[in-house]
Short mmCIF file of C-alpha atoms and ligand atoms in Angstrom, two decimals:
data_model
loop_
_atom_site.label_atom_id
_atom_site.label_comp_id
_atom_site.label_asym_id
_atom_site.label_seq_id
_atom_site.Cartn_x
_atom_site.Cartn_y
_atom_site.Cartn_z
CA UNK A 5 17.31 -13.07 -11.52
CA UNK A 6 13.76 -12.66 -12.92
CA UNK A 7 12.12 -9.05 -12.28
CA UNK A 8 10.20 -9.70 -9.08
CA UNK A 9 7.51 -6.99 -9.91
CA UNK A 10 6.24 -9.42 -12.57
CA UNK A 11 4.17 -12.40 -11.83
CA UNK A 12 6.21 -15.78 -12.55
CA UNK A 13 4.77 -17.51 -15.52
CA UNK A 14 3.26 -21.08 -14.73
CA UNK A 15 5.09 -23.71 -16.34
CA UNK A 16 3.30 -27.14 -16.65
CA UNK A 17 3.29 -28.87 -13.33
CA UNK A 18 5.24 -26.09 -11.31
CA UNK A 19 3.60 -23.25 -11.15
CA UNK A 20 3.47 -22.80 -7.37
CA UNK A 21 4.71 -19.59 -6.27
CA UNK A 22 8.46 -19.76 -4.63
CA UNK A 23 10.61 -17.28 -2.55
CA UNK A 24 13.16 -15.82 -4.67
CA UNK A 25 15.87 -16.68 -2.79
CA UNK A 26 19.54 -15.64 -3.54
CA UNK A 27 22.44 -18.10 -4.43
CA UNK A 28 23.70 -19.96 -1.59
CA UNK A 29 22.23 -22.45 1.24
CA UNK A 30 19.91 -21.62 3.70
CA UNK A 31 21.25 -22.31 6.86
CA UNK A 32 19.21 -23.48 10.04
CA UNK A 33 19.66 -19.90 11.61
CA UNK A 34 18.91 -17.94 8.96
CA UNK A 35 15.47 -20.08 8.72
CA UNK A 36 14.98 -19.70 12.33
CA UNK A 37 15.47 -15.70 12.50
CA UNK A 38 13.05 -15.20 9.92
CA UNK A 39 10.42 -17.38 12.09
CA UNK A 40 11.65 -15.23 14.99
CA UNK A 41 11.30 -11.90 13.13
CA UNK A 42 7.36 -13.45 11.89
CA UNK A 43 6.33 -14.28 14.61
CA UNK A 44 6.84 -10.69 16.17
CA UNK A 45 5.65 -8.90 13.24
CA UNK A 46 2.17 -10.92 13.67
CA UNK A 47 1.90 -10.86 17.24
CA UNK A 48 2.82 -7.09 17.64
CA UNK A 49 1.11 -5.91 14.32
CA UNK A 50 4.37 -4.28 13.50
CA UNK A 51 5.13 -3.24 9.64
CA UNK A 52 7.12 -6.07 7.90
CA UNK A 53 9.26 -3.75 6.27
CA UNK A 54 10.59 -1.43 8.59
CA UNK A 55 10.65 -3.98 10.82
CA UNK A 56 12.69 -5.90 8.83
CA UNK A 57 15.24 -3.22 7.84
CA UNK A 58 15.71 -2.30 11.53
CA UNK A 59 16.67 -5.47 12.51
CA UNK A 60 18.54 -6.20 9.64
CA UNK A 61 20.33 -3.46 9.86
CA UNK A 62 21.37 -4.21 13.31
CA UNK A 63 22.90 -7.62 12.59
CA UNK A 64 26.18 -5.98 11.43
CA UNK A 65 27.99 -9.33 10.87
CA UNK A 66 25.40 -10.73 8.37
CA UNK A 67 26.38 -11.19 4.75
CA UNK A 68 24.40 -9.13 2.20
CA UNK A 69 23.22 -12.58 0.74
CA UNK A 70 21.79 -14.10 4.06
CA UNK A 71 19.99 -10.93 4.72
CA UNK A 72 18.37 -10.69 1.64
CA UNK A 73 16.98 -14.85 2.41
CA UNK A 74 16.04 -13.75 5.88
CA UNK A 75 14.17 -10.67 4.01
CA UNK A 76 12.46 -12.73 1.38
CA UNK A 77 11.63 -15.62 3.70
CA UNK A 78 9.89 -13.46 5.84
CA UNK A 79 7.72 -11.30 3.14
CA UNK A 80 7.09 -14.31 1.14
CA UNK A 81 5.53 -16.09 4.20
CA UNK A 82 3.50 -13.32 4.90
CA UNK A 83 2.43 -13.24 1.57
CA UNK A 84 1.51 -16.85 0.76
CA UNK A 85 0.32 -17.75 4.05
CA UNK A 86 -2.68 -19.41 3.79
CA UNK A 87 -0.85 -22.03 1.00
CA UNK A 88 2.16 -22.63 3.24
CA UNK A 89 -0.63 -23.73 6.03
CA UNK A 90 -2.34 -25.69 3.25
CA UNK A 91 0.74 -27.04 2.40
CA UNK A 92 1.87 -28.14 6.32
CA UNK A 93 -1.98 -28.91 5.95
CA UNK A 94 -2.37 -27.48 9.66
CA UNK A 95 -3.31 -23.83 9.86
CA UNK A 96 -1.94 -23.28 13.51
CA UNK A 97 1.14 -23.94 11.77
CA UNK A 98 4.54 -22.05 13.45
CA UNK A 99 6.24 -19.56 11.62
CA UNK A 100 9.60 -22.08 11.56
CA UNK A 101 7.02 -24.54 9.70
CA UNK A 102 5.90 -21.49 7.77
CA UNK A 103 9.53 -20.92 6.42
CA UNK A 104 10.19 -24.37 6.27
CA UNK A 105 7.16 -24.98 3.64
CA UNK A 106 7.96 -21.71 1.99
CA UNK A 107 12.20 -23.47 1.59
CA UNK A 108 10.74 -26.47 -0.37
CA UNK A 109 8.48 -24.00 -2.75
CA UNK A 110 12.26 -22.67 -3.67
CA UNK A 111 13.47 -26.37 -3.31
CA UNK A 112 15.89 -25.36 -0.26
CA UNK A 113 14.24 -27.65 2.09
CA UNK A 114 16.87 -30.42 3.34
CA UNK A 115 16.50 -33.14 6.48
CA UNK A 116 18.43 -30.92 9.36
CA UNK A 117 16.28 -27.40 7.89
CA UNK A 118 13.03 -29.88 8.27
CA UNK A 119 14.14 -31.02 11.73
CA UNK A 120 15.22 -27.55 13.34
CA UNK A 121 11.39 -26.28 11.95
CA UNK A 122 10.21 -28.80 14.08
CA UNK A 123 8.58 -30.90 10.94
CA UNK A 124 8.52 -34.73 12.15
CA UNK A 125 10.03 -36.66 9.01
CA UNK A 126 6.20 -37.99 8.58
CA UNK A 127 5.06 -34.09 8.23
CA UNK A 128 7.88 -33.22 6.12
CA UNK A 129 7.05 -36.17 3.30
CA UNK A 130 3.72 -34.97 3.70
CA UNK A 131 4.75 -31.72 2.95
CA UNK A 132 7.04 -33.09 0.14
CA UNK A 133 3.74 -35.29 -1.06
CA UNK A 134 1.09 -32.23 -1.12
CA UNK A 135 3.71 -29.75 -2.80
CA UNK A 136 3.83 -32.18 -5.85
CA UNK A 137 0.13 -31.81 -6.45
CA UNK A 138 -0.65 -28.87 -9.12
CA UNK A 139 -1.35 -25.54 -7.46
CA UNK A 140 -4.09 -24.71 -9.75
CA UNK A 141 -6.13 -27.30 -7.99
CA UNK A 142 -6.32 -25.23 -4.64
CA UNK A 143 -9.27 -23.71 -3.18
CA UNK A 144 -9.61 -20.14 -4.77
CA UNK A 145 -9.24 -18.61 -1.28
CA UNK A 146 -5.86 -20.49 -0.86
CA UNK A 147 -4.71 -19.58 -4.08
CA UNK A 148 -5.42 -16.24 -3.46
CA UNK A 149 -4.13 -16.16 0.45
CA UNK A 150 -7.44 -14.64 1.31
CA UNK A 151 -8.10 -15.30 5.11
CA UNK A 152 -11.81 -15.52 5.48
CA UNK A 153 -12.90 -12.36 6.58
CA UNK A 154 -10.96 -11.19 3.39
CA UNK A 155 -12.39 -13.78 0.84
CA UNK A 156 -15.87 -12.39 2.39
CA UNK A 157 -14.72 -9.33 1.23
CA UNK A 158 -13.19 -10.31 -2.22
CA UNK A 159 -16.61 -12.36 -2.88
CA UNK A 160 -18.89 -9.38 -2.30
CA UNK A 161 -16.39 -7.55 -4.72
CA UNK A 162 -16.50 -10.07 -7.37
CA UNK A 163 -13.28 -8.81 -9.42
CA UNK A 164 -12.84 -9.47 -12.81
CA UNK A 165 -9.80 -11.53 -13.76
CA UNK A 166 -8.99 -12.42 -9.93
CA UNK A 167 -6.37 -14.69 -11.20
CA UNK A 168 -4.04 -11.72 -12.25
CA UNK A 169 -5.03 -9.47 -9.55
CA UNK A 170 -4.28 -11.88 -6.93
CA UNK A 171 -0.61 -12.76 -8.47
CA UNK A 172 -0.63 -8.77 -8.71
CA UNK A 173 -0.97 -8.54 -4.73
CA UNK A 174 1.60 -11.34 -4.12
CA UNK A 175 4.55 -9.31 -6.18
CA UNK A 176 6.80 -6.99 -5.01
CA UNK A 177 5.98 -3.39 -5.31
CA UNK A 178 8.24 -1.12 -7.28
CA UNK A 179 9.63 2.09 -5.60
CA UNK A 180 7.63 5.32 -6.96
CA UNK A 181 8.48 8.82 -6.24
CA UNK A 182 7.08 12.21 -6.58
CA UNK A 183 9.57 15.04 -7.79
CA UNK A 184 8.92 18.46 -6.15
CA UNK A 185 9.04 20.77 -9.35
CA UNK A 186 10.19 23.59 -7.30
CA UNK A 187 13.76 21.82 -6.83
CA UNK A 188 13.82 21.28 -11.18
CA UNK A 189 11.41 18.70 -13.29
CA UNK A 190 11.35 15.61 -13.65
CA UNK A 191 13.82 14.94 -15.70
CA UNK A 192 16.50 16.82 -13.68
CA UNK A 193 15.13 13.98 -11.27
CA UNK A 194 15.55 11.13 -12.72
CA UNK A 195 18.94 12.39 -14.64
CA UNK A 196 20.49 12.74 -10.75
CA UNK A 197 19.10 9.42 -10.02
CA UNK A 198 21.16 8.55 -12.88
CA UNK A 199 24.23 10.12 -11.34
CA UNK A 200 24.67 7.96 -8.40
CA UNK A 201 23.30 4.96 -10.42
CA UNK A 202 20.28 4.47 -9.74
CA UNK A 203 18.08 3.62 -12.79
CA UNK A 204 14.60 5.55 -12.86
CA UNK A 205 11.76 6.23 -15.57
CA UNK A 206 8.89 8.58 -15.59
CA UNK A 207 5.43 6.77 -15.04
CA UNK A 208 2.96 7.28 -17.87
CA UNK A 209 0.22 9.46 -16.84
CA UNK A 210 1.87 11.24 -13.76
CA UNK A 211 3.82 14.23 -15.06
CA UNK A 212 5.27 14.69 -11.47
CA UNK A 213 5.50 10.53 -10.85
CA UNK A 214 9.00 8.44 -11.12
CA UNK A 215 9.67 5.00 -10.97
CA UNK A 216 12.73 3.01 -9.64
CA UNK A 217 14.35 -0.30 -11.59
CA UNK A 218 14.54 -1.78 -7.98
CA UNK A 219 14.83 -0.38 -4.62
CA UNK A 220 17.69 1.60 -3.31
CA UNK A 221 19.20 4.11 -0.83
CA UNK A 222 17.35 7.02 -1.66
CA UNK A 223 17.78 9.40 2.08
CA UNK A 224 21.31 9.97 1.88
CA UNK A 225 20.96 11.69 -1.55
CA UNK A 226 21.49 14.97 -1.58
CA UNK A 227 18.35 15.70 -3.60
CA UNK A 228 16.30 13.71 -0.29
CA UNK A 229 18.27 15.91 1.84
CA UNK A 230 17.26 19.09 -0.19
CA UNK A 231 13.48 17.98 -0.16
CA UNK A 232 13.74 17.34 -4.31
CA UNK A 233 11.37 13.96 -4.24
CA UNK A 234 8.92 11.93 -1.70
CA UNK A 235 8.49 8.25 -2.05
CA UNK A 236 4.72 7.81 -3.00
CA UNK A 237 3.07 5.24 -4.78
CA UNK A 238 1.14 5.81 -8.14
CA UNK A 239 -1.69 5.35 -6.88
CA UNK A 240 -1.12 7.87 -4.03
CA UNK A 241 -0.46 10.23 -6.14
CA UNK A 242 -3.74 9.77 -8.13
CA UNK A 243 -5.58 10.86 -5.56
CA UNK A 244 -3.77 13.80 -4.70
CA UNK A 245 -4.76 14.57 -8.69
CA UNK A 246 -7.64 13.90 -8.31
CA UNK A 247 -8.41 17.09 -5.88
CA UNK A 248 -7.38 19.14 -8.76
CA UNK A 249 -6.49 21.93 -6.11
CA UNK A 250 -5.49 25.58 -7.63
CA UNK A 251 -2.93 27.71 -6.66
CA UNK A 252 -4.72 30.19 -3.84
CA UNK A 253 -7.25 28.27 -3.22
CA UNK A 254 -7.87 26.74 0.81
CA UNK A 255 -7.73 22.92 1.03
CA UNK A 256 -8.17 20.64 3.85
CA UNK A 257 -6.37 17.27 4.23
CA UNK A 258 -8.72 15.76 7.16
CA UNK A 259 -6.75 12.15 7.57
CA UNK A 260 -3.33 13.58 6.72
CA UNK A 261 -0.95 11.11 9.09
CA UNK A 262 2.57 11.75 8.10
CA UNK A 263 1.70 13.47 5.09
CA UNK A 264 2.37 12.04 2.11
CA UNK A 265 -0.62 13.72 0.07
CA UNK A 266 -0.11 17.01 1.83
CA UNK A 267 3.70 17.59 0.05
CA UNK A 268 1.78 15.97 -3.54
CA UNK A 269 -0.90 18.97 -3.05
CA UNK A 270 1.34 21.06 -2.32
CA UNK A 271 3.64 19.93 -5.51
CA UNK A 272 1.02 19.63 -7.55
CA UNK A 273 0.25 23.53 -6.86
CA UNK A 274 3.53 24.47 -6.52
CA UNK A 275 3.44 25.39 -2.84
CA UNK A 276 0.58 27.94 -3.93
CA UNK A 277 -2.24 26.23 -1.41
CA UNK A 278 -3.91 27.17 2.01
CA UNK A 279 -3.61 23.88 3.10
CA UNK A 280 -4.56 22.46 6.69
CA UNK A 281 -3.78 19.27 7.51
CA UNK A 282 -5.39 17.27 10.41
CA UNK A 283 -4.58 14.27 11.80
CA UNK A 284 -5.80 12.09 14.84
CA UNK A 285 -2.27 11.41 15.77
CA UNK A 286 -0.20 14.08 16.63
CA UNK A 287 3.04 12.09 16.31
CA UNK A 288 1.95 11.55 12.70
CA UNK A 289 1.79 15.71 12.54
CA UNK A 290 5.15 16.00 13.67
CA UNK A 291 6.86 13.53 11.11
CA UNK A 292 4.90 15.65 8.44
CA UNK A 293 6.35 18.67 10.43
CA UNK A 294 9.82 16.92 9.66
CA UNK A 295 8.89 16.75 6.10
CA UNK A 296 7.62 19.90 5.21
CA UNK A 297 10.30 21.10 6.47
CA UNK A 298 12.79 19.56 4.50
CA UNK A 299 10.29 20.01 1.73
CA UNK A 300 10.90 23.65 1.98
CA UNK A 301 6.76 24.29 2.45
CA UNK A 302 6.63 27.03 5.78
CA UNK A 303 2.89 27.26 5.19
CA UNK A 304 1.18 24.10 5.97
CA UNK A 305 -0.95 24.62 9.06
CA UNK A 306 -1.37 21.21 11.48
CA UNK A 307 -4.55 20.50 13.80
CA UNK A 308 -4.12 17.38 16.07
CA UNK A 309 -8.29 16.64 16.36
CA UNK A 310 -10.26 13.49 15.95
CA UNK A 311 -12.45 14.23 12.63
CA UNK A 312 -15.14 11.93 13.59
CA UNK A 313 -16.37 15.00 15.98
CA UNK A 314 -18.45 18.23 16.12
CA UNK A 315 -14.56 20.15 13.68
CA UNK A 316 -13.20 23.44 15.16
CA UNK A 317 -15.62 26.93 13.53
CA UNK A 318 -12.36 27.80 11.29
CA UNK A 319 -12.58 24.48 9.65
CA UNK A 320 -15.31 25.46 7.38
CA UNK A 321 -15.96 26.76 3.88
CA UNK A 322 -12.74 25.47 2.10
CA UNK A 323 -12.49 24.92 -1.68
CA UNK A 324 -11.56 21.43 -1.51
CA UNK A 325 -11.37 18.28 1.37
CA UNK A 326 -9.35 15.18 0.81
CA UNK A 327 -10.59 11.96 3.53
CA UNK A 328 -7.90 9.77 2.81
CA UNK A 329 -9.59 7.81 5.16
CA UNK A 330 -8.39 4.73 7.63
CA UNK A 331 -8.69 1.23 6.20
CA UNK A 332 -8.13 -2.34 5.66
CA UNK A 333 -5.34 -1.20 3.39
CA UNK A 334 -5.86 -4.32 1.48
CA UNK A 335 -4.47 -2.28 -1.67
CA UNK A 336 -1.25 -1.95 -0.23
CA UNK A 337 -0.66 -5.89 0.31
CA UNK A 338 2.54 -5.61 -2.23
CA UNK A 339 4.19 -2.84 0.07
CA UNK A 340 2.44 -4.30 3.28
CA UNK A 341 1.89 -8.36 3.10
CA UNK A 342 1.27 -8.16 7.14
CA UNK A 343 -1.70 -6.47 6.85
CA UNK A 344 -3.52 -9.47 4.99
CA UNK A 345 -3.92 -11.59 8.07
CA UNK A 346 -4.91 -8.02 10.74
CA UNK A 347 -7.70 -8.29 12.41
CA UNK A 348 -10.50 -5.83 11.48
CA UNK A 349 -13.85 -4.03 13.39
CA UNK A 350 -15.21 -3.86 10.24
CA UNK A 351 -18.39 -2.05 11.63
CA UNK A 352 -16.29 0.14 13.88
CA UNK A 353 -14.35 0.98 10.61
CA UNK A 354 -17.34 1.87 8.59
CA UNK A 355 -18.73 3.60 11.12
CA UNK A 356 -15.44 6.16 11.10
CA UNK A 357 -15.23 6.34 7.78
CA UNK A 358 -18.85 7.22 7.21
CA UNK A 359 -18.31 9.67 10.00
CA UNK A 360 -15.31 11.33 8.32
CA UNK A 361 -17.38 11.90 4.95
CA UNK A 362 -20.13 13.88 6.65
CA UNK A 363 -17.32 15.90 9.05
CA UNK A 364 -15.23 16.46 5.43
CA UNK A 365 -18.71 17.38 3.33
CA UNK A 366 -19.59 19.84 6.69
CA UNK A 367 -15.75 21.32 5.71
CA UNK A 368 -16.88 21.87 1.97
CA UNK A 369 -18.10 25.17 0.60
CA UNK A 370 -20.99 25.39 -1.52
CA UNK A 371 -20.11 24.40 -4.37
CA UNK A 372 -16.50 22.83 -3.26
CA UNK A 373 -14.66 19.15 -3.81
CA UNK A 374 -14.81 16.42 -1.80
CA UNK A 375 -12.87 13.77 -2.63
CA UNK A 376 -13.01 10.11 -0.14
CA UNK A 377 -10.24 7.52 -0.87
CA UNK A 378 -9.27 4.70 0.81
CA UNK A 379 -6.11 2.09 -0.03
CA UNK A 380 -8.50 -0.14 -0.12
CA UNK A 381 -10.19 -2.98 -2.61
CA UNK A 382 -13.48 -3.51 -0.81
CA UNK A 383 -17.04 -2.13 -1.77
CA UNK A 384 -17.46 -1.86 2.37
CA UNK A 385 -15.33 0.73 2.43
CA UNK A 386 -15.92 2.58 -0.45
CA UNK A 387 -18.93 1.98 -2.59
CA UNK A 388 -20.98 1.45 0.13
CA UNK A 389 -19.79 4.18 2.15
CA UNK A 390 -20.00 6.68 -0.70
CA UNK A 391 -23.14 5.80 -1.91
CA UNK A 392 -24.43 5.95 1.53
CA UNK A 393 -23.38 9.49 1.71
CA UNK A 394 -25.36 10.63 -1.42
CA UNK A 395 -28.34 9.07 0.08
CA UNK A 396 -28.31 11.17 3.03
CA UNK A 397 -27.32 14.18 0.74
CA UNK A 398 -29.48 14.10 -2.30
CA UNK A 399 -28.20 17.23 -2.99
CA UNK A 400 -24.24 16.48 -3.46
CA UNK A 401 -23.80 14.55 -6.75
CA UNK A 402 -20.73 12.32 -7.65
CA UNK A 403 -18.26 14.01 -10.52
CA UNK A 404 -16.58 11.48 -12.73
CA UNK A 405 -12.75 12.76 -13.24
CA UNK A 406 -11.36 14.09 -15.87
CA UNK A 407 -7.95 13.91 -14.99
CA UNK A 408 -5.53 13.59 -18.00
CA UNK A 409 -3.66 10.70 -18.40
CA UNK A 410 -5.71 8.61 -16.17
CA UNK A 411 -6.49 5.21 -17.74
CA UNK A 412 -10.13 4.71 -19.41
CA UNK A 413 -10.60 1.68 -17.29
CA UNK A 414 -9.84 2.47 -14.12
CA UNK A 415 -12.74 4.40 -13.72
CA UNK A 416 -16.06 2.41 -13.38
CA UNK A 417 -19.62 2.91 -15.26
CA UNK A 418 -20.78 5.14 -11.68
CA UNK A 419 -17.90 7.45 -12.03
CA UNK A 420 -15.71 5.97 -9.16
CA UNK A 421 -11.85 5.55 -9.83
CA UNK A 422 -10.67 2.01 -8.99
CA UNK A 423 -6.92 1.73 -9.40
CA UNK A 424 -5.59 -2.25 -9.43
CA UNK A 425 -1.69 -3.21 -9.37
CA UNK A 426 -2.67 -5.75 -12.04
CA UNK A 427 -3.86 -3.73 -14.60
CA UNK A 428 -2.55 0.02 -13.27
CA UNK A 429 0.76 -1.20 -11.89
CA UNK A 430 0.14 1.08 -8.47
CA UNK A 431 -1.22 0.09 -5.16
CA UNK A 432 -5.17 -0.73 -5.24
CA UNK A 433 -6.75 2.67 -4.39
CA UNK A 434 -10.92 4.21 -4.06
CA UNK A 435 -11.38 6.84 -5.25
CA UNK A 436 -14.74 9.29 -5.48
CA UNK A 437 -15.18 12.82 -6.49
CA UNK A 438 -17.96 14.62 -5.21
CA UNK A 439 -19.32 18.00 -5.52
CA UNK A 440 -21.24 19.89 -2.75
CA UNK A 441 -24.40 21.69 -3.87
CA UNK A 442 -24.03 25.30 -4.48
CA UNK A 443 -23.66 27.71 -7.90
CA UNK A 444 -19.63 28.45 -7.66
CA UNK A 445 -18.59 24.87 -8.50
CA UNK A 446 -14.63 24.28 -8.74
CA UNK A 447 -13.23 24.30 -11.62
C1 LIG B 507 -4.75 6.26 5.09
S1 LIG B 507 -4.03 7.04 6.43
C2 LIG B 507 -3.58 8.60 5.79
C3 LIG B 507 -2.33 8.61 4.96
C4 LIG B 507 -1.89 10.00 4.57
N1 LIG B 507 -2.95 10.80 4.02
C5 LIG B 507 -0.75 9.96 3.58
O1 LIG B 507 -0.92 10.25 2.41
O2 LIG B 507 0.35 9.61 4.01
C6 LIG B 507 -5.40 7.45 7.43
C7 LIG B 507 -5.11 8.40 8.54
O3 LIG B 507 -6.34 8.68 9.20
C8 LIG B 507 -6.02 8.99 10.53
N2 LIG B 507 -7.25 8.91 11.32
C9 LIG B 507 -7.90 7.81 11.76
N3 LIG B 507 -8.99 8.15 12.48
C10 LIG B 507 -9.04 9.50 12.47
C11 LIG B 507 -9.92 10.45 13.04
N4 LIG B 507 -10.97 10.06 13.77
N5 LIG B 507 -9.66 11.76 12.87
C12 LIG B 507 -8.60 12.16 12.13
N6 LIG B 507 -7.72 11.29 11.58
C13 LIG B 507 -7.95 9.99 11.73
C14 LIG B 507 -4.96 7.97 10.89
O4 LIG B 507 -4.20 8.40 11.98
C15 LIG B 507 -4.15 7.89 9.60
O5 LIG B 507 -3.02 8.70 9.66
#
């Protein structure tokens, strides 16, 4: 099978993308629970993959085969929506049409699959017709399976190579962990990982970071259970890097949600932090309860407050602030293809996340860290958020990182860290440093 975390190479007169489907027929079922499963996803803006592994799971009769084509039919038509609809050329498609476009990309579509996705024999030669046509021909935003409020977006952006960024944000993510060097290094890791076969690598750069082969059951390992690794992207764990907290000092993780920079500060300093960690949602708090402690980290204070407003008097003067703030998470499309068709209040957005800079810089002691990141690939949200900030504060000045290990090019001429699956093989991720004014600057 080829290695799904790599884009497929075009070869002259196919090079359409196509679900990577497992041996066997696709039966009219299995196409229709995947239509039943996308159509919920959409309409309830659930995540795809949890989503998918609950109700997976819960078909106990299922082969391993047939789940895995229910799987993949359902990512990869969340993924290459917008050239399945150009395919079906109708784009109020239905998800069974969806699937059935996304069968002939894999050349799985037969008569009876056609008629049970409700494709009129007319619509399916159609289909048949436009999918021998040469994909490079497509409008960019269909190649790309940018909706329009994304291609907006991608335009203002202007990426360099798009081709290989947008195959980048069509593949499969790989499976990245953090090791918790207070349960061994990470070697000890990735030589248990070994042990119950499960093939893992350090990643280049990240002395705490660990990648997977390919996904697997990680929670019912005993080093899960003992709190020994978190599953966190690269990128993720960039950020948390980029803080470049120090044992003793205070540190404040304003958008913390369930946590998943908290435990890499607290790694990365060896439990050795004052660290709050707020959160809007206070079922978000308790899963990061959960995980601290399994983590083994008693310390780790929690505040439930919205950090758009007026923060509590004890919320003040810390060495360093992380605003891992809310967005379009259009970095994440790998690990979250749903997300690329959500609908967005892109001025309510900016508004919050301009908000949380100037609640996060009021946080910041003279002299202090801030650092803003977003999972995000859009200047809206990050550029022009950041610079906005300096604007209003003449007096806080942007830091460019010096963080070892981090690649020359994925930080830009201003100083701002821009991390791309295509070139960085992590999630797209924002990321600025800034320092407040003041004469004890961190180190
Ligand atoms: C990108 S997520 C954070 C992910 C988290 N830091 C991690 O590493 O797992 C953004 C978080 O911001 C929170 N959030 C959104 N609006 C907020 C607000 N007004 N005040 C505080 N948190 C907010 C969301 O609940 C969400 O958990």
């Amino acid at each position: 099978m080829s290695d799904p975390t790599q884009p497929r190479s075009p070869t002259p007169g196919d090079d359409w993308p196509a679900p990577d489907l497992p041996r066997g027929r696709t039966f009219p079922a299995q196409l229709l629970l995947a239509a039943d499963l996308l159509e919920r996803i959409t309409e309830q803006g659930l995540p795809a993959d949890r989503s998918l592994q609950r109700e997976l799971a819960a078909r106990r009769k299922m082969g391993r085969r047939d789940r895995e084509r229910v799987r993949e039919l359902t990512l990869f038509v969340l993924r290459q929506r917008q050239v399945l609809d150009w395919l079906l050329d109708d784009s109020a498609a239905s998800m069974a049409a969806r699937v059935a476009a996304a069968l002939s990309l894999a050349d799985a579509l037969d008569p009876v699959l056609a008629e049970v996705a409700g494709l009129t024999p007319e619509a399916a030669a159609s289909l048949a017709r436009r999918r021998a046509g040469r994909f490079a021909s497509l409008p960019w935003t269909v190649r790309f399976n940018l909706d329009p409020a994304a291609a907006a977006q991608w335009q203002a952006w202007q990426p360099d190579a798009p081709e290989t960024l947008a195959r980048a944000l069509d593949a499969r993510a790989p499976v990245d962990l953090h090791a918790n060097p207070r349960h061994g290094d990470r070697d000890a890791l990735i030589d248990e990982l070994a042990g119950a076969e499960i093939e893992a690598r350090g990643i280049a750069g990240l002395p705490l970071g660990v990648r997977l082969e390919r996904p697997a059951r990680l929670t019912r390992l005993p080093a899960f259970e003992a709190g020994g690794f978190e599953v966190q992207d690269a990128g993720s764990q960039w950020v948390v890097r980029a803080l470049q907290a120090q044992p003793g000092e205070r540190v404040l993780d304003l958008c913390a949600g369930a946590g998943g920079k908290s435990l890499g500060l607290l790694d990365e300093a060896r439990g050795q932090l004052r660290l709050t960690a707020c959160d809007l949602h206070p079922e978000r708090l308790d899963r990061l309860r959960t995980r601290t402690q399994r983590h083994g980290d008693t310390t780790l204070e929690l505040r439930a407050l919205d950090a758009t407003q007026a923060l509590p008097a004890d919320l003040a003067g810390f060495d360093r602030v992380l605003i891992d703030a809310p967005c379009s998470g259009s970095g994440t499309w790998r690990r979250h293809p749903e997300l690329r068709g959500a609908a967005i209040d892109w001025d309510g957005l900016a508004e919050t996340q301009c908000q949380l800079l100037e609640r996060g810089s009021q946080a910041t002691r003279p002299g202090g860290r801030l650092v803003y990141a977003t999972c995000s690939l859009w200047p809206a949200e990050n550029e022009a958020i950041v610079e906005a900030f300096l604007a209003r504060h003449p007096s806080w000045t942007a830091t460019r990182p010096t963080l070892e290990g981090l690649p020359d090019d994925a930080v830009t001429p201003d100083g701002w860290v821009r991390l791309r699956p295509d070139r960085h093989g992590c999630d797209g991720f924002f990321i600025a440093c800034l320092q407040a004014p003041g004469d004890r600057p961190t180190a």
